[in-house]
Amino acid sequence: MLDIETPALVVDLARLTSNVAAMADVARGKAVDLRPHAKTHKSIQIANLQIGAGAVGITVATVSEAEAFAHHGVDDILIAYPILPLGGKAKRFRELVDRVRLRVGVDSAAGASAVAEAADGRDVSVLIEIDSGQHRTGVPAAEAAALAAQCRRAGLTVEGVFTHGGHAYSGPDAPAGAGMDEGDQLALAARALRDAGFVISVVSAGSTPTWRSPRPPEVTEERPGTYVFGDRQQVALGAQDPGDCAAWIAATVVSVRGGRIVIDAGSKTLTGERPGWLDGYGIVPELGNAVITRVSEHHGILDDVDTSDVCVGDMVSVIPNHICTAVNLFDEYVVVEDGRVVDRWELIARGKNV
Amino acid sequence: MLDIETPALVVDLARLTSNVAAMADVARGKAVDLRPHAKTHKSIQIANLQIGAGAVGITVATVSEAEAFAHHGVDDILIAYPILPLGGKAKRFRELVDRVRLRVGVDSAAGASAVAEAADGRDVSVLIEIDSGQHRTGVPAAEAAALAAQCRRAGLTVEGVFTHGGHAYSGPDAPAGAGMDEGDQLALAARALRDAGFVISVVSAGSTPTWRSPRPPEVTEERPGTYVFGDRQQVALGAQDPGDCAAWIAATVVSVRGGRIVIDAGSKTLTGERPGWLDGYGIVPELGNAVITRVSEHHGILDDVDTSDVCVGDMVSVIPNHICTAVNLFDEYVVVEDGRVVDRWELIARGKNV
């Protein structure tokens, strides 16, 4: 049993390193750039592992995430989000443009204008976000060239296109189709931009459930994030082997009574997230992958389980449904190797949503 | 429009103060002690408002929450949780016992032993947790006296009983019954302890959905938490008027397309929590209480809405489903009065889960 206080966020260094290396190998084999999404881990140590293994840089979702990693030396960053650097955010955005090689997402003329205005004359590189089927942000591939022209008129440099096939998360049968959609729509958009005279170098796809998808030759970059850790959802989607899960929440059994076990990890450590196609809020490997059936803020409840070998005070592990949002609830990783604590890593970008 | 960067956690000082005063008045009228649960706000300014209005102290869920408030001067704290001060937590627990008037929850003999061992000879006051129907932690009222005897044998001082009728959250029809259950089971447990010779002074009930319940005379204390802010869930449960919601997440529209609006607040600011009896993840008052139908980490998506008056760059407010877990995703409150920013308050207990 680890000598730590619970609840704690634990990362297994060997599995982490193995996941990082495996993805880097795949990217090399496919001859595409790997630009992992750092929103999953929010850790400079893990970003540096990824870059050391061959990643060309990182992906983030917000200006403040980019700032956190830039402050710690990462110098090539994509903000894969249609950012609006308004108000005080404009100054922070300019400082980032001056500091690192930055690309940002754009999905509207209004967004392009806001980015250009915030840049205040600086040269800013943008990627047009393509909606490949999730219907969240992004423009249809057929509208990419028109938006690129608007970006150019606003003074921005259009370096390419990107998409996230987030509809891969709609169920275990979804990743294959979503992965194909990503490739198809990116290829259409890339051709449309080239036909319109744009010289583009970045055609960026990706997510952990879709990176295995066959890609058209246009695709130059993959942006998976969750693969460094895996989680219950990725295992259910077929994107990760259970034995490769590299991060979990260590918790302590605080109550055992009549077929019910309660642990000290609830929605403030595991989150209360649950995809419609999964039951419960996480699984406990030490209890035969028993499911956490209910969560309160500081309680994870396992109903109708075999409690015969379980005592108050036992430490257990929880593989949460979604590791990215669970990680964001902690300030540090407890790093373990061969079952011993070897380090603690700060989450430098925890809560950096602005 | 507020001159702030989004996403941001906003609290309206007038509504907050009014909610705090109203609950204090009710407690005075019922002649019970008010010990609000500070897990909702994690703010010393708000705890001090509550104490200033007459609260006898605060309730928290963890040792580290208690430490945060003790460090800022709160000197009367109930940890309403069956804590296990094992390992490094034992030392922190002892320091807390030495520093403030502390009571902690117990729901098992093993828990009582752990608390007594950690106390290392210090006098520690405990409350027996009663399961009034949520079936989470706590013992049935009929077992309260036996557990109290075990606590006494372990060297602990049994000062009373407490319960949380969390089954009030199972739907809009649930609070009335759950509130009655709290009172009934507490009264049974209190009588059982007194019959067994225990002199108890604390019989503590409560939650925001149940505090309005008629209480038997045994009940001495109420512990509502969420009432300071309210949220979508409390409104749906009939526990809060929409106009009294005192906290929300300010967000910016980042994308508008074909009946769909996307804002920059997603599961990393609103949480991905959704009770089975509510659709979506929050509502936007400026858009006619339109529902956030989907969330990703940094996207809140409103599908099939009227977008005719909405532009990229507009700022909106989101009343999340559950304010307690949303608050925990932020480092500070933006405090507003008459629509102007008047202060910023740190969340001193954000992420204090250990």
XYZ file of C-alpha atoms in Angstrom:
708
model
C 0.000 0.000 0.000
C 1.338 3.435 -0.956
C 2.181 5.684 1.977
C 0.074 8.608 0.759
C -2.942 10.563 1.932
C -6.100 10.050 -0.089
C -7.745 11.002 -2.328
C -4.683 11.372 -4.546
C -3.951 11.430 -8.257
C -1.396 8.727 -9.011
C 0.615 8.260 -12.202
C 2.637 5.143 -12.970
C 5.884 6.303 -14.553
C 6.614 3.098 -16.474
C 3.168 2.926 -18.072
C 3.190 6.647 -18.814
C 6.592 6.458 -20.497
C 5.481 3.424 -22.459
C 2.289 5.142 -23.678
C 4.266 8.235 -24.687
C 6.849 6.180 -26.578
C 4.266 4.005 -28.317
C 2.361 6.988 -29.709
C 5.581 8.660 -30.837
C 6.540 5.460 -32.676
C 3.161 5.303 -34.389
C 3.452 8.916 -35.537
C 6.931 8.250 -36.930
C 5.613 5.154 -38.697
C 2.794 7.168 -40.269
C 5.200 10.006 -41.069
C 2.947 12.584 -39.418
C 3.744 15.173 -36.796
C 2.573 14.399 -33.282
C 1.256 17.390 -31.327
C -0.358 15.903 -28.198
C -3.160 17.740 -26.440
C -1.755 18.807 -23.074
C -5.213 19.521 -21.598
C -5.198 15.901 -20.460
C -2.159 16.130 -18.206
C -1.494 19.857 -17.599
C 2.030 18.845 -16.590
C 5.331 20.243 -17.830
C 7.102 16.985 -16.974
C 4.732 15.031 -19.217
C 4.862 17.623 -22.006
C 8.644 17.378 -21.892
C 8.459 13.568 -22.041
C 6.270 13.880 -25.142
C 8.551 16.420 -26.810
C 11.602 14.364 -25.855
C 10.010 11.365 -27.572
C 9.525 13.333 -30.772
C 6.389 15.481 -30.480
C 6.771 18.694 -32.518
C 5.057 20.749 -29.825
C 1.826 20.649 -27.879
C -1.851 21.443 -28.302
C -3.827 23.365 -25.687
C -7.365 24.748 -25.449
C -6.953 28.180 -23.879
C -4.652 31.186 -23.765
C -3.894 30.560 -20.091
C -2.960 26.914 -20.717
C -0.599 28.145 -23.436
C 0.866 30.712 -21.041
C 1.500 28.073 -18.380
C 3.425 25.820 -20.771
C 5.245 28.732 -22.439
C 6.355 29.905 -19.007
C 7.933 26.486 -18.502
C 9.760 26.494 -21.818
C 7.441 24.913 -24.388
C 7.950 27.016 -27.523
C 5.623 25.535 -30.164
C 1.946 25.624 -29.249
C -1.366 25.220 -31.061
C -4.473 26.575 -29.346
C -6.982 24.232 -31.005
C -9.935 26.425 -30.168
C -11.618 29.418 -31.835
C -10.245 31.818 -29.260
C -11.555 35.348 -28.772
C -8.794 37.445 -27.219
C -11.084 40.217 -25.977
C -10.482 42.687 -23.146
C -7.568 41.754 -20.898
C -7.069 38.557 -22.866
C -5.777 40.584 -25.841
C -2.633 41.667 -24.007
C -1.918 38.144 -22.808
C -2.442 36.879 -26.341
C 0.048 39.407 -27.762
C 2.665 38.422 -25.200
C 2.209 34.807 -26.224
C 2.570 35.662 -29.921
C 5.821 37.446 -29.095
C 7.116 34.573 -27.007
C 6.424 31.255 -28.780
C 5.648 29.785 -32.169
C 1.865 29.979 -31.872
C -1.040 28.880 -34.006
C -4.677 29.434 -33.071
C -8.001 28.163 -34.332
C -10.564 30.278 -36.161
C -14.127 29.319 -37.073
C -15.763 32.660 -37.916
C -15.055 36.016 -39.510
C -15.825 37.650 -36.173
C -13.258 35.411 -34.497
C -10.684 36.240 -37.167
C -11.265 39.961 -36.628
C -10.898 39.597 -32.867
C -7.619 37.695 -33.249
C -6.268 40.223 -35.755
C -7.275 43.169 -33.604
C -5.691 41.636 -30.506
C -2.499 40.919 -32.475
C -2.156 44.650 -33.152
C -0.038 44.270 -36.274
C 1.841 41.124 -35.285
C 1.951 38.235 -37.739
C -0.398 35.540 -36.422
C -0.784 32.053 -37.869
C -4.216 30.487 -37.806
C -5.763 27.139 -38.642
C -9.327 27.009 -39.924
C -11.386 24.696 -37.719
C -13.382 22.161 -39.727
C -16.555 20.525 -38.430
C -16.044 16.877 -39.344
C -19.258 15.679 -37.735
C -19.304 16.559 -34.049
C -21.285 19.734 -34.801
C -19.642 21.734 -32.077
C -17.307 24.445 -33.414
C -15.776 24.562 -36.895
C -17.053 25.293 -40.390
C -18.057 22.728 -43.016
C -15.167 21.890 -45.346
C -17.045 23.610 -48.172
C -16.816 26.936 -46.309
C -13.147 26.683 -45.390
C -11.830 28.656 -48.348
C -14.248 31.538 -47.803
C -13.260 31.813 -44.137
C -9.578 31.552 -45.054
C -10.036 34.491 -47.414
C -11.644 36.488 -44.597
C -8.706 35.615 -42.343
C -6.274 36.797 -44.988
C -8.175 40.044 -45.416
C -7.985 40.526 -41.638
C -4.204 40.205 -41.900
C -3.827 36.670 -40.552
C -1.643 33.948 -42.067
C -3.640 30.809 -42.826
C -1.308 27.864 -42.258
C -3.856 25.093 -42.561
C -6.877 23.341 -41.135
C -7.699 21.212 -38.112
C -10.574 19.141 -36.812
C -11.545 17.074 -33.793
C -13.859 14.155 -34.485
C -15.444 14.372 -31.075
C -18.425 12.340 -32.243
C -16.061 9.399 -31.675
C -17.207 9.653 -28.055
C -20.848 8.909 -28.793
C -20.383 5.175 -28.168
C -18.170 2.136 -28.689
C -19.187 1.860 -32.358
C -18.443 5.497 -33.120
C -14.632 5.880 -33.350
C -14.137 4.131 -36.695
C -16.635 6.328 -38.531
C -15.562 9.498 -36.754
C -11.954 8.797 -37.678
C -12.897 8.416 -41.330
C -14.935 11.631 -41.150
C -11.930 13.526 -39.807
C -9.745 12.416 -42.689
C -12.389 12.936 -45.366
C -13.383 16.426 -44.269
C -9.808 17.569 -43.701
C -8.831 16.361 -47.169
C -11.766 18.229 -48.717
C -10.924 21.398 -46.819
C -7.207 21.184 -47.604
C -7.897 20.749 -51.313
C -10.364 23.637 -51.273
C -7.804 25.936 -49.669
C -5.090 24.896 -52.118
C -7.486 25.346 -55.035
C -8.109 28.859 -53.741
C -4.393 29.560 -53.815
C -3.502 29.103 -50.151
C -0.168 27.470 -49.420
C -0.898 25.384 -46.347
C 1.413 23.157 -44.353
C -0.773 21.904 -41.494
C -3.672 19.468 -41.853
C -4.308 18.335 -38.312
C -6.602 15.586 -37.037
C -7.105 13.681 -34.007
C -8.200 12.331 -30.733
C -7.261 9.230 -28.791
C -10.207 7.206 -30.146
C -9.562 8.188 -33.785
C -5.798 8.333 -34.312
C -5.686 4.702 -35.473
C -7.968 5.560 -38.384
C -6.516 5.279 -41.892
C -5.754 8.826 -43.038
C -5.705 10.393 -46.480
C -2.262 11.641 -47.546
C -3.255 15.260 -46.879
C -3.144 14.744 -43.097
C 0.147 16.027 -41.638
C -0.483 15.990 -37.886
C -2.218 14.050 -35.080
C -3.330 15.574 -31.763
C -4.332 12.784 -29.353
C -4.317 13.698 -25.668
C -5.850 11.083 -23.405
C -3.552 8.271 -24.620
C -0.893 9.227 -22.058
C -3.131 7.933 -19.260
C -6.178 6.187 -20.700
C -9.393 5.972 -18.709
C -12.511 3.855 -18.445
C -14.110 5.581 -21.419
C -11.094 4.992 -23.677
C -11.036 1.317 -22.723
C -14.761 1.051 -23.510
C -14.173 2.775 -26.867
C -11.447 0.260 -27.688
C -8.802 2.993 -27.720
C -6.744 1.755 -24.763
C -5.931 -1.578 -23.134
C -6.936 -1.712 -19.459
C -3.373 -2.694 -18.552
C -2.049 0.516 -20.109
C -4.032 2.859 -17.860
C -1.273 4.985 -16.358
C -3.204 7.265 -13.995
C -5.846 6.668 -11.364
C -7.274 8.106 -8.178
C -6.107 6.463 -4.963
C -8.928 6.389 -2.421
C -9.627 4.952 1.017
C -12.606 2.861 2.074
C -14.396 4.935 4.734
C -17.548 2.868 5.247
C -18.647 -0.735 4.648
C -22.189 -1.830 5.382
C -24.615 -4.407 4.004
C -23.202 -4.886 0.509
C -22.191 -1.246 0.181
C -18.694 0.242 0.122
C -18.050 3.983 0.353
C -14.700 5.528 -0.588
C -13.370 9.040 -0.029
C -13.321 9.916 -3.744
C -16.500 11.431 -5.151
C -17.485 14.033 -7.703
C -14.865 16.507 -6.460
C -12.087 14.050 -7.380
C -13.578 11.669 -9.988
C -16.040 14.192 -11.473
C -19.718 13.335 -11.887
C -19.293 12.757 -15.630
C -20.987 9.752 -17.165
C -21.455 9.144 -20.895
C -24.972 7.894 -21.569
C -23.546 4.558 -22.732
C -21.618 3.816 -19.500
C -23.088 2.993 -16.111
C -21.561 4.522 -13.015
C -18.605 6.810 -12.399
C -15.502 4.642 -12.476
C -14.229 1.183 -11.668
C -12.106 -0.240 -8.871
C -9.620 -2.846 -10.150
C -8.884 -4.200 -6.630
C -12.587 -5.031 -6.281
C -12.896 -6.966 -9.543
C -13.580 -3.776 -11.498
C -16.654 -3.081 -9.379
C -18.504 0.018 -10.576
C -18.951 3.186 -8.544
C -22.712 3.402 -8.780
C -23.239 6.796 -7.129
C -21.141 9.828 -6.279
C -21.573 12.709 -3.882
C -18.907 15.354 -3.580
C -16.691 13.350 -1.228
C -18.270 9.911 -1.460
C -17.910 7.240 -4.119
C -20.533 4.576 -3.467
C -20.340 0.974 -4.651
C -23.762 -0.597 -4.155
C -24.492 -4.315 -4.114
C -20.902 -5.532 -4.039
C -19.107 -8.335 -2.244
C -17.703 -6.720 0.889
C -16.303 -9.866 2.489
C -12.638 -8.955 1.962
C -13.009 -5.197 2.362
C -12.280 -3.210 5.521
C -12.588 0.430 6.521
C -9.134 1.885 5.914
C -8.294 -0.188 2.816
C -6.732 1.779 -0.019
C -8.113 1.214 -3.520
C -7.619 2.652 -7.011
C -10.291 4.176 -9.212
C -10.081 4.346 -12.995
C -12.433 7.268 -13.635
C -14.707 7.585 -16.648
C -12.809 10.585 -18.001
C -9.291 11.229 -16.796
C -8.926 14.722 -18.358
C -11.565 16.326 -16.166
C -10.580 14.282 -13.091
C -6.930 15.355 -13.398
C -8.082 18.990 -13.437
C -9.397 18.547 -9.873
C -5.910 17.945 -8.441
C -2.908 20.149 -7.771
C -0.265 17.433 -8.087
C 0.537 13.963 -9.337
C 1.950 11.349 -7.014
C 4.451 9.636 -9.325
C 4.999 5.940 -8.624
C 7.457 3.392 -9.974
C 7.389 -0.271 -8.970
C 4.754 0.589 -6.377
C 6.867 3.253 -4.643
C 6.428 7.028 -4.647
C 9.359 8.507 -6.584
C 8.242 12.075 -7.236
C 5.450 14.639 -7.114
C 4.617 16.754 -10.155
C 2.662 19.986 -10.018
C -0.213 20.464 -12.475
C 0.989 23.770 -13.882
C -2.148 24.304 -15.981
C -4.813 23.114 -13.533
C -7.861 25.352 -13.832
C -6.323 27.451 -16.629
C -9.587 27.972 -18.476
C -9.350 31.633 -19.449
C -21.340 43.918 -19.834
C -18.801 43.174 -17.105
C -15.204 43.996 -17.992
C -13.859 40.551 -17.128
C -12.168 37.671 -18.909
C -14.267 34.546 -19.295
C -14.995 31.943 -18.164
C -15.338 33.458 -14.690
C -17.168 32.638 -11.487
C -19.326 35.614 -10.548
C -21.070 36.257 -7.240
C -23.671 38.976 -6.740
C -22.983 40.542 -3.362
C -26.523 41.804 -2.728
C -28.167 38.455 -3.458
C -25.508 36.585 -1.493
C -25.955 38.827 1.537
C -29.714 38.489 1.269
C -29.553 34.672 1.103
C -27.204 34.583 4.095
C -29.442 36.883 6.143
C -32.643 35.049 5.221
C -31.302 31.675 6.355
C -29.955 33.166 9.575
C -33.400 34.646 10.273
C -35.078 31.300 9.674
C -32.691 29.546 12.050
C -33.349 32.160 14.731
C -37.092 31.758 14.182
C -36.819 27.990 14.593
C -34.483 28.433 17.575
C -31.885 26.104 16.079
C -28.198 26.612 15.518
C -27.137 27.306 11.951
C -23.872 25.671 10.892
C -23.674 26.159 7.109
C -21.726 23.735 4.971
C -18.766 25.685 3.601
C -18.017 23.104 0.892
C -20.358 25.103 -1.321
C -18.389 28.337 -1.283
C -14.888 27.503 0.034
C -14.522 31.205 0.797
C -13.450 32.845 4.045
C -15.324 36.021 3.132
C -18.578 34.087 2.803
C -17.944 32.019 5.940
C -17.395 35.271 7.812
C -20.629 36.708 6.390
C -22.461 33.619 7.647
C -20.866 33.763 11.090
C -21.471 37.503 11.251
C -25.160 36.853 10.550
C -25.365 34.403 13.433
C -24.023 31.019 12.320
C -22.430 29.178 15.267
C -19.595 27.894 13.090
C -19.209 26.018 9.846
C -19.467 22.509 8.473
C -16.832 21.033 6.159
C -16.214 17.626 4.582
C -12.466 17.068 4.914
C -9.521 17.702 7.213
C -7.898 19.971 4.627
C -11.053 22.073 4.233
C -11.096 22.461 8.017
C -7.417 23.457 7.980
C -8.024 26.113 5.329
C -10.814 27.765 7.323
C -9.008 27.369 10.660
C -5.971 29.061 9.128
C -8.214 32.022 8.317
C -9.676 32.267 11.803
C -12.793 30.088 11.880
C -12.688 28.425 15.292
C -15.758 26.166 15.458
C -15.857 23.452 12.812
C -17.782 20.233 12.226
C -16.307 17.748 9.757
C -19.585 16.079 8.764
C -17.872 13.023 7.362
C -16.641 9.731 8.836
C -13.017 10.782 8.549
C -10.104 8.371 8.806
C -7.037 10.307 9.928
C -4.507 7.698 8.796
C -0.833 8.188 7.929
C 0.160 11.822 7.468
C -3.440 12.872 8.007
C -3.165 11.941 11.714
C -0.697 14.731 12.451
C -2.800 17.294 10.614
C -5.855 16.089 12.495
C -4.111 16.503 15.870
C -3.042 20.038 14.993
C -6.638 20.845 14.145
C -7.882 19.383 17.433
C -5.381 21.587 19.262
C -6.364 24.670 17.301
C -10.166 24.876 17.013
C -13.356 23.606 18.581
C -13.725 20.528 16.385
C -16.318 17.814 15.993
C -16.023 14.950 13.533
C -18.361 12.297 12.199
C -18.092 8.590 12.976
C -20.021 5.751 11.362
C -18.045 2.649 12.370
C -16.033 1.180 15.219
C -13.014 1.097 12.910
C -13.473 4.791 12.203
C -13.785 5.543 15.920
C -10.539 3.660 16.602
C -8.725 5.534 13.832
C -9.894 8.896 15.188
C -8.942 7.973 18.748
C -5.536 6.690 17.699
C -4.821 9.808 15.654
C -5.898 11.999 18.596
C -3.144 10.411 20.694
C -4.771 11.137 24.046
C -6.461 14.411 23.139
C -10.143 14.830 23.942
C -12.064 14.560 20.675
C -15.781 15.204 20.235
C -17.658 13.095 17.739
C -21.135 12.966 16.261
C -22.590 9.614 15.234
C -23.657 9.746 11.591
C -27.192 8.457 11.065
C -28.415 7.046 7.756
C -31.803 8.704 7.342
C -32.498 7.180 3.944
C -29.784 8.144 1.480
C -27.952 4.867 2.175
C -24.529 6.365 1.770
C -22.613 6.618 5.063
C -24.121 6.512 8.555
C -25.665 3.844 10.756
C -29.371 3.147 11.216
C -30.801 5.000 14.224
C -31.265 1.649 15.963
C -27.491 1.098 15.955
C -26.527 4.570 17.151
C -26.287 3.675 20.834
C -24.063 0.658 20.189
C -21.662 2.731 18.087
C -21.706 5.517 20.667
C -20.664 2.984 23.299
C -17.782 1.868 21.068
C -16.742 5.499 20.635
C -16.761 5.990 24.386
C -14.675 2.862 24.902
C -12.199 4.231 22.343
C -11.921 7.371 24.475
C -14.011 9.716 22.335
C -16.664 12.118 23.632
C -20.015 11.547 21.937
C -21.692 14.944 21.670
C -24.581 13.939 19.459
C -25.802 12.749 16.087
C -26.048 14.127 12.574
C -27.573 13.147 9.261
C -27.796 14.378 5.687
C -30.992 13.477 3.855
C -29.250 13.369 0.508
C -32.106 11.370 -0.988
C -33.767 14.792 -1.239
C -31.804 15.104 -4.488
C -33.478 12.164 -6.186
C -36.112 14.383 -7.807
C -38.482 17.317 -7.367
C -40.890 15.225 -5.266
C -38.190 13.984 -2.914
C -37.299 16.858 -0.539
C -40.460 16.761 1.585
C -40.110 13.076 2.434
C -36.351 13.252 2.878
C -36.762 16.162 5.265
C -39.247 14.186 7.356
C -36.882 11.197 7.323
C -34.051 13.337 8.656
C -36.117 14.533 11.591
C -37.639 11.137 12.360
C -34.362 9.224 12.315
C -32.464 11.881 14.254
C -35.154 11.897 16.932
C -35.009 8.102 17.208
C -31.224 8.143 17.436
C -31.147 10.985 19.957
C -33.650 9.209 22.199
C -31.701 5.955 21.923
C -28.484 7.673 22.979
C -30.174 9.418 25.890
C -31.837 6.166 26.952
C -28.358 4.624 26.973
C -27.150 7.343 29.304
C -25.369 9.641 26.872
C -25.693 13.361 27.510
C -25.863 14.819 24.018
C -26.185 18.429 22.939
C -26.058 18.247 19.130
C -28.782 16.791 16.915
C -27.901 18.080 13.477
C -29.882 17.853 10.249
C -29.901 19.403 6.975
C -29.416 20.324 3.420
C -30.724 23.165 1.305
C -33.666 21.111 -0.038
C -34.719 19.851 3.413
C -34.192 22.677 5.905
C -37.779 23.891 5.463
C -39.073 20.566 6.735
C -40.948 20.566 10.051
C -38.512 19.222 12.664
C -39.091 17.300 15.860
C -38.027 19.186 19.000
C -34.877 17.060 19.329
C -33.226 18.793 16.352
C -30.781 21.483 17.516
C -28.891 22.388 14.348
C -29.277 22.855 10.570
C -26.429 22.525 8.049
C -27.592 23.827 4.646
C -24.834 24.816 2.238
C -26.020 25.533 -1.285
C -28.563 28.177 -0.181
C -25.905 30.905 -0.302
C -25.859 30.680 -4.105
C -28.625 28.400 -5.325
C -28.309 26.600 -8.647
C -30.469 25.061 -11.341
C -30.959 21.885 -9.322
C -32.115 23.768 -6.210
C -34.601 25.760 -8.280
C -35.935 22.528 -9.807
C -36.234 21.007 -6.320
C -38.246 24.014 -5.168
C -35.539 24.998 -2.686
C -34.573 28.320 -4.251
C -36.262 31.040 -6.284
C -34.569 31.661 -9.642
C -34.224 35.337 -8.762
C -32.201 34.451 -5.667
C -29.418 32.662 -7.551
C -26.356 34.573 -6.377
C -23.555 32.893 -8.343
C -23.104 31.977 -11.970
C -20.461 31.378 -14.596
C -19.851 34.259 -16.994
C -19.052 32.929 -20.455
C -18.490 34.268 -23.956
C -20.180 33.133 -27.154
C -17.363 31.772 -29.343
C -19.353 30.273 -32.212
C -22.837 30.705 -33.715
C -23.983 28.554 -36.595
C -27.280 27.148 -37.853
C -29.310 27.201 -34.642
C -26.322 26.336 -32.482
C -24.494 28.531 -29.983
C -21.188 27.540 -28.396
C -19.819 29.264 -25.289
C -16.390 29.040 -23.670
C -17.677 27.313 -20.525
C -17.775 23.513 -20.625
C -17.202 20.625 -18.262
C -14.026 22.171 -16.841
C -16.032 25.165 -15.573
C -19.675 23.995 -15.320
C -18.864 20.316 -14.595
C -20.460 17.519 -16.599
C -22.892 16.711 -13.770
C -26.496 16.042 -14.668
C -29.093 14.520 -12.344
C -31.135 11.915 -14.212
C -34.235 14.090 -13.829
C -32.734 17.206 -15.487
C -31.847 17.632 -19.148
C -28.625 19.381 -20.060
C -25.889 21.054 -18.058
C -27.128 24.502 -17.138
C -29.297 27.351 -18.342
C -28.564 30.758 -19.830
C -30.940 33.438 -18.505
C -30.001 35.949 -21.256
C -31.177 33.404 -23.838
C -34.592 32.760 -22.295
C -33.160 30.080 -19.993
C -32.001 28.064 -22.993
C -30.449 24.765 -21.928
C -26.829 23.793 -22.506
C -27.477 20.527 -24.292
C -23.884 19.254 -24.533
C -20.553 19.986 -22.893
C -16.969 19.286 -23.845
C -14.149 20.450 -21.629
C -14.110 24.017 -22.949
C -17.346 24.115 -24.928
C -20.905 24.557 -23.733
C -23.221 23.803 -26.648
C -26.785 25.071 -27.010
C -28.434 23.133 -29.832
C -31.593 24.158 -31.657
C -31.892 27.651 -30.223
C -32.889 31.009 -31.641
C -29.611 32.646 -32.634
C -31.068 35.745 -34.252
C -29.937 38.158 -31.525
C -26.702 36.386 -30.619
C -23.227 37.325 -31.848
C -19.755 35.872 -31.402
C -18.256 37.846 -28.519
C -21.490 38.260 -26.518
C -21.121 37.625 -22.806
C -23.739 35.421 -21.130
C -24.368 33.891 -17.703
C -24.795 30.213 -16.934
C -26.669 28.890 -13.923
C -25.048 25.455 -13.617
C -26.844 22.324 -12.475
C -24.774 22.083 -9.297
C -22.947 25.142 -8.050
C -20.864 23.341 -5.369
C -18.839 21.303 -7.843
C -18.666 24.151 -10.385
C -17.290 26.563 -7.770
C -14.539 24.044 -6.998
C -13.205 24.489 -10.551
C -12.285 28.143 -9.955
C -9.563 29.909 -8.008
C -11.480 33.124 -7.362
C -14.854 34.812 -7.288
C -15.481 37.970 -9.250
C -17.681 39.887 -6.804
C -20.232 42.200 -8.424
C -22.597 44.805 -7.041
C -25.071 46.709 -9.212
C -23.432 45.156 -12.261
C -19.921 46.390 -11.405
C -16.912 44.399 -10.223
C -16.217 45.437 -6.628
C -13.851 42.729 -5.403
C -12.193 39.380 -6.041
C -12.263 36.643 -3.416
C -9.901 33.692 -3.363
C -11.374 30.214 -2.889
C -9.205 29.239 0.052
C -10.481 25.652 0.133
C -10.603 24.904 -3.601
C -9.491 21.320 -4.182
C -9.019 20.624 -0.459
C -10.197 17.026 -0.641
C -7.673 15.279 1.592
